[in-house]
Amino acid sequence: MTVRSEVLDARIDPLTMDEVIRRCVDAIALRRPLTIGVVNAAKLVNMRADALLRESVETCELVLADGQAVVWASRVLGAKLPERVAGVDLFMELLAEGDRRGYRAFFLGATQDVLDRMTAEIGHRFPGLVIAGARNGYFDDAQSGQVAQEIRDSGADLLFLGMTSPKKEIFVREWGGHTGAMVVHGVGGSFDILSGQTKRAPRSWQRLGLEWFYRLIQEPVRLGPRYLKTNARFILMIAQQRMGRTK
């Protein structure tokens, strides 16, 4: 077991992508359930104000740095996370691992149209992966138990949640163990990317930590106010913690 690094009051596992994949493979082989939470700058900001979101993230067996800004912040603050483990990259790596090993996967989230297009793409690109089931993300909280049972009945090894925060984190916390899946990973907007609904930033933008800006260009009206607020707050949080340590 690794000791979690603390970044802006959040505890994050200092793992590489290869180490995370090994943990997931072992979880399935040993039948030991593993829930995965990911954090970016916006989520770290929101966790300060939302106690349920914070608890839902930090009770996951693994908490990973989804955003490059989180890795940079860790180095500024002395925690030094080894690398970014982006949720969408982990999603793709696990699909590839499932293709090689014949895992069963369940996909929960997004609209039915996006879900249909994504599962068709997965079937084409990863023929060795068994699509155990898929369900769109439009259900009431009262239906969560029924959804969890549907996933359990499917016999899925992997459960991917393409839902927004904090809904996906709360579902994982309250129902992840009831699904019977050995690896439960909340992948956010990754379903939209794999379905072709949205485009992901080029690798050069990702390396520079500008993936958020690429999304902003695509959806300025929806994302502009959110990014302005959360990014400013994130920078302020880093400055406050840095100054607090140097006093």
C-alpha positions as MATLAB code, in Angstrom:
seq = 'MTVRSEVLDARIDPLTMDEVIRRCVDAIALRRPLTIGVVNAAKLVNMRADALLRESVETCELVLADGQAVVWASRVLGAKLPERVAGVDLFMELLAEGDRRGYRAFFLGATQDVLDRMTAEIGHRFPGLVIAGARNGYFDDAQSGQVAQEIRDSGADLLFLGMTSPKKEIFVREWGGHTGAMVVHGVGGSFDILSGQTKRAPRSWQRLGLEWFYRLIQEPVRLGPRYLKTNARFILMIAQQRMGRTK';
ca = [
       0.000    0.000    0.000;
       1.211    3.494   -0.835;
       0.998    6.437    1.524;
      -1.237    9.134    0.096;
       0.189   12.572   -0.641;
      -1.709   15.588    0.632;
      -2.490   18.290   -1.910;
      -4.705   21.201   -0.854;
      -6.156   19.128    1.997;
      -6.984   16.232   -0.341;
      -5.189   12.895   -0.046;
      -4.060   11.541   -3.413;
      -2.278    8.290   -4.269;
       1.176    8.971   -5.786;
       0.957    6.327   -8.504;
       1.905    6.047  -12.168;
      -0.463    4.760  -14.833;
       1.350    1.409  -14.969;
       1.025    1.002  -11.202;
      -2.700    1.759  -11.314;
      -3.277   -0.771  -14.103;
      -1.461   -3.435  -12.075;
      -3.675   -2.658   -9.085;
      -6.768   -3.069  -11.262;
      -5.617   -6.357  -12.791;
      -4.822   -7.709   -9.331;
      -8.215   -6.584   -8.017;
     -10.009   -8.584  -10.702;
      -7.742  -11.619  -10.356;
      -8.053  -11.717   -6.560;
     -11.744  -10.655   -6.536;
     -11.012   -7.708   -4.268;
     -13.192   -4.703   -5.197;
     -11.370   -1.479   -6.064;
     -13.074    1.905   -6.398;
     -11.257    4.744   -8.152;
     -11.761    8.466   -7.644;
     -10.077   11.178   -9.712;
      -9.516   14.842   -8.888;
      -8.784   17.881  -11.006;
      -8.504   21.550  -10.049;
     -12.254   22.161  -10.138;
     -13.022   19.128   -8.008;
     -10.450   20.103   -5.384;
     -12.155   23.488   -5.169;
     -15.607   21.922   -4.889;
     -14.455   19.434   -2.263;
     -13.674   22.348    0.045;
     -17.346   23.356    0.051;
     -19.065   19.982   -0.380;
     -18.440   17.596    2.507;
     -20.362   14.727    0.860;
     -18.309   15.035   -2.328;
     -15.084   15.078   -0.293;
     -16.088   11.995    1.681;
     -17.225   10.186   -1.459;
     -13.888   10.821   -3.176;
     -11.611   10.094   -0.242;
     -13.303    6.809    0.676;
     -12.327    5.375   -2.719;
      -9.547    2.787   -2.561;
      -7.560    4.870   -5.076;
      -7.653    8.655   -5.544;
      -5.728    9.852   -8.603;
      -4.552   13.157  -10.073;
      -6.757   13.586  -13.132;
      -5.563   17.115  -13.957;
      -2.051   18.281  -14.813;
      -2.661   21.327  -12.620;
      -2.982   19.000   -9.617;
       0.442   17.484  -10.370;
       1.987   20.955  -10.684;
       0.342   22.046   -7.433;
       1.723   18.963   -5.669;
       5.254   19.927   -6.696;
       4.837   23.539   -5.643;
       3.557   22.347   -2.270;
       6.157   19.612   -1.784;
       3.967   16.537   -2.296;
       5.427   15.626   -5.732;
       2.931   13.313   -7.384;
       4.816   11.292  -10.038;
       2.507   11.961  -12.983;
      -0.985   12.716  -14.117;
      -3.292    9.697  -14.365;
      -6.124   11.161  -16.409;
      -9.488    9.479  -16.007;
     -10.009    9.198  -19.755;
      -6.538    7.685  -20.278;
      -7.135    5.157  -17.513;
     -10.504    4.366  -19.111;
      -8.819    3.586  -22.437;
      -6.050    1.554  -20.805;
      -8.589   -0.557  -18.920;
     -10.592   -1.134  -22.098;
      -7.402   -2.345  -23.788;
      -6.587   -4.568  -20.810;
     -10.124   -5.928  -20.926;
      -9.697   -6.647  -24.627;
      -6.561   -8.692  -23.908;
      -7.978  -10.535  -20.894;
     -11.636  -10.964  -21.860;
     -13.038   -8.846  -19.020;
     -16.716   -8.012  -18.789;
     -17.572   -4.285  -18.647;
     -20.694   -2.322  -17.792;
     -21.165    1.304  -18.919;
     -23.389    3.628  -16.913;
     -24.057    7.237  -17.901;
     -24.512    9.803  -20.686;
     -27.522   10.015  -23.003;
     -28.791    6.922  -24.773;
     -27.545    8.205  -28.127;
     -24.018    8.813  -26.816;
     -24.048    5.468  -25.024;
     -25.111    3.596  -28.164;
     -22.442    5.240  -30.300;
     -19.751    4.662  -27.685;
     -20.531    0.974  -27.139;
     -20.532    0.441  -30.913;
     -17.084    2.048  -31.092;
     -15.839   -0.057  -28.179;
     -17.137   -3.229  -29.819;
     -15.202   -2.328  -32.961;
     -11.940   -1.283  -31.278;
     -11.874   -3.784  -28.401;
     -13.520   -6.992  -29.681;
     -12.090   -9.115  -26.875;
     -13.868   -7.043  -24.227;
     -17.315   -8.344  -23.318;
     -19.927   -5.587  -23.061;
     -21.888   -6.981  -20.137;
     -24.401   -4.144  -20.176;
     -25.028   -0.446  -20.619;
     -27.515    2.040  -19.184;
     -27.903    5.774  -19.662;
     -27.328    8.089  -16.725;
     -30.852    9.474  -16.482;
     -32.335    7.870  -13.408;
     -33.598    9.141  -10.054;
     -31.761    8.538   -6.806;
     -34.595    6.228   -5.794;
     -33.691    3.946   -8.730;
     -30.024    3.612   -7.752;
     -30.518    0.287   -5.983;
     -32.266   -1.147   -9.026;
     -29.433    0.081  -11.261;
     -26.826   -1.466   -8.943;
     -28.683   -4.790   -9.090;
     -28.773   -4.640  -12.890;
     -25.003   -4.235  -12.907;
     -24.566   -7.117  -10.435;
     -26.762   -9.359  -12.574;
     -24.578   -8.593  -15.599;
     -21.505  -10.146  -13.944;
     -19.334   -7.160  -14.864;
     -15.675   -7.071  -13.821;
     -15.372   -3.397  -14.754;
     -17.891   -0.618  -14.146;
     -17.403    2.750  -15.837;
     -19.556    5.724  -14.848;
     -19.873    8.469  -17.451;
     -21.758   10.818  -15.128;
     -21.185   14.290  -13.729;
     -19.917   15.178  -10.262;
     -21.032   14.744   -7.562;
     -23.596   12.210   -8.794;
     -21.035    9.645   -9.881;
     -18.963    9.922   -6.698;
     -22.036    9.537   -4.510;
     -23.234    6.535   -6.537;
     -19.821    4.871   -6.174;
     -19.784    5.505   -2.426;
     -23.329    4.318   -1.764;
     -23.769    1.597   -4.366;
     -20.359    0.648   -5.783;
     -20.029   -2.332   -3.482;
     -23.521   -3.549   -4.383;
     -22.730   -3.735   -8.101;
     -20.394   -6.715   -7.774;
     -17.878   -5.064  -10.133;
     -14.248   -5.498   -9.067;
     -13.062   -2.177  -10.534;
     -15.365    0.844  -10.395;
     -14.123    3.960  -12.185;
     -15.937    7.279  -12.628;
     -14.841    8.570  -16.027;
     -16.918   11.760  -16.326;
     -17.104   13.027  -19.911;
     -15.049   10.187  -21.393;
     -18.165    8.622  -22.939;
     -18.682   11.820  -24.962;
     -15.092   11.665  -26.226;
     -15.132    8.006  -27.242;
     -18.525    8.384  -28.913;
     -17.246   11.311  -30.992;
     -19.633   13.758  -29.344;
     -16.740   15.973  -28.199;
     -13.085   16.216  -29.180;
     -10.206   15.809  -26.784;
      -7.349   18.294  -26.745;
      -4.236   17.403  -28.771;
      -1.384   15.782  -26.852;
       0.671   18.974  -26.945;
      -2.140   20.868  -25.181;
      -2.460   18.059  -22.621;
       1.257   18.178  -21.806;
       1.015   21.934  -21.238;
      -1.938   21.484  -18.907;
      -4.263   23.315  -21.315;
      -6.879   20.625  -21.831;
      -9.353   22.750  -19.856;
      -8.744   25.640  -22.271;
      -9.412   23.414  -25.270;
     -12.762   22.440  -23.744;
     -13.471   26.110  -23.034;
     -12.954   26.947  -26.718;
     -15.528   24.289  -27.642;
     -18.130   25.377  -25.040;
     -17.362   28.974  -23.976;
     -20.856   29.917  -22.807;
     -21.348   26.863  -20.601;
     -17.817   26.490  -19.269;
     -16.538   30.084  -19.197;
     -18.086   31.219  -15.883;
     -17.303   27.872  -14.218;
     -13.629   27.881  -15.202;
     -13.171   31.523  -14.287;
     -14.480   30.844  -10.797;
     -12.798   27.504  -10.088;
      -9.417   28.306  -11.652;
      -9.135   31.559   -9.726;
     -10.080   29.799   -6.509;
      -7.600   26.978   -7.198;
      -4.718   29.426   -7.646;
      -5.731   31.248   -4.481;
      -5.777   27.964   -2.541;
      -2.231   27.164   -3.696;
      -1.006   30.642   -2.772;
      -2.599   30.495    0.663;
      -1.119   27.098    1.459;
       2.296   28.090    0.105;
       2.389   31.282    2.149;
       1.169   29.437    5.209;
       4.110   27.069    4.966;
       6.681   29.831    4.566;
       5.586   31.898    7.570;
];
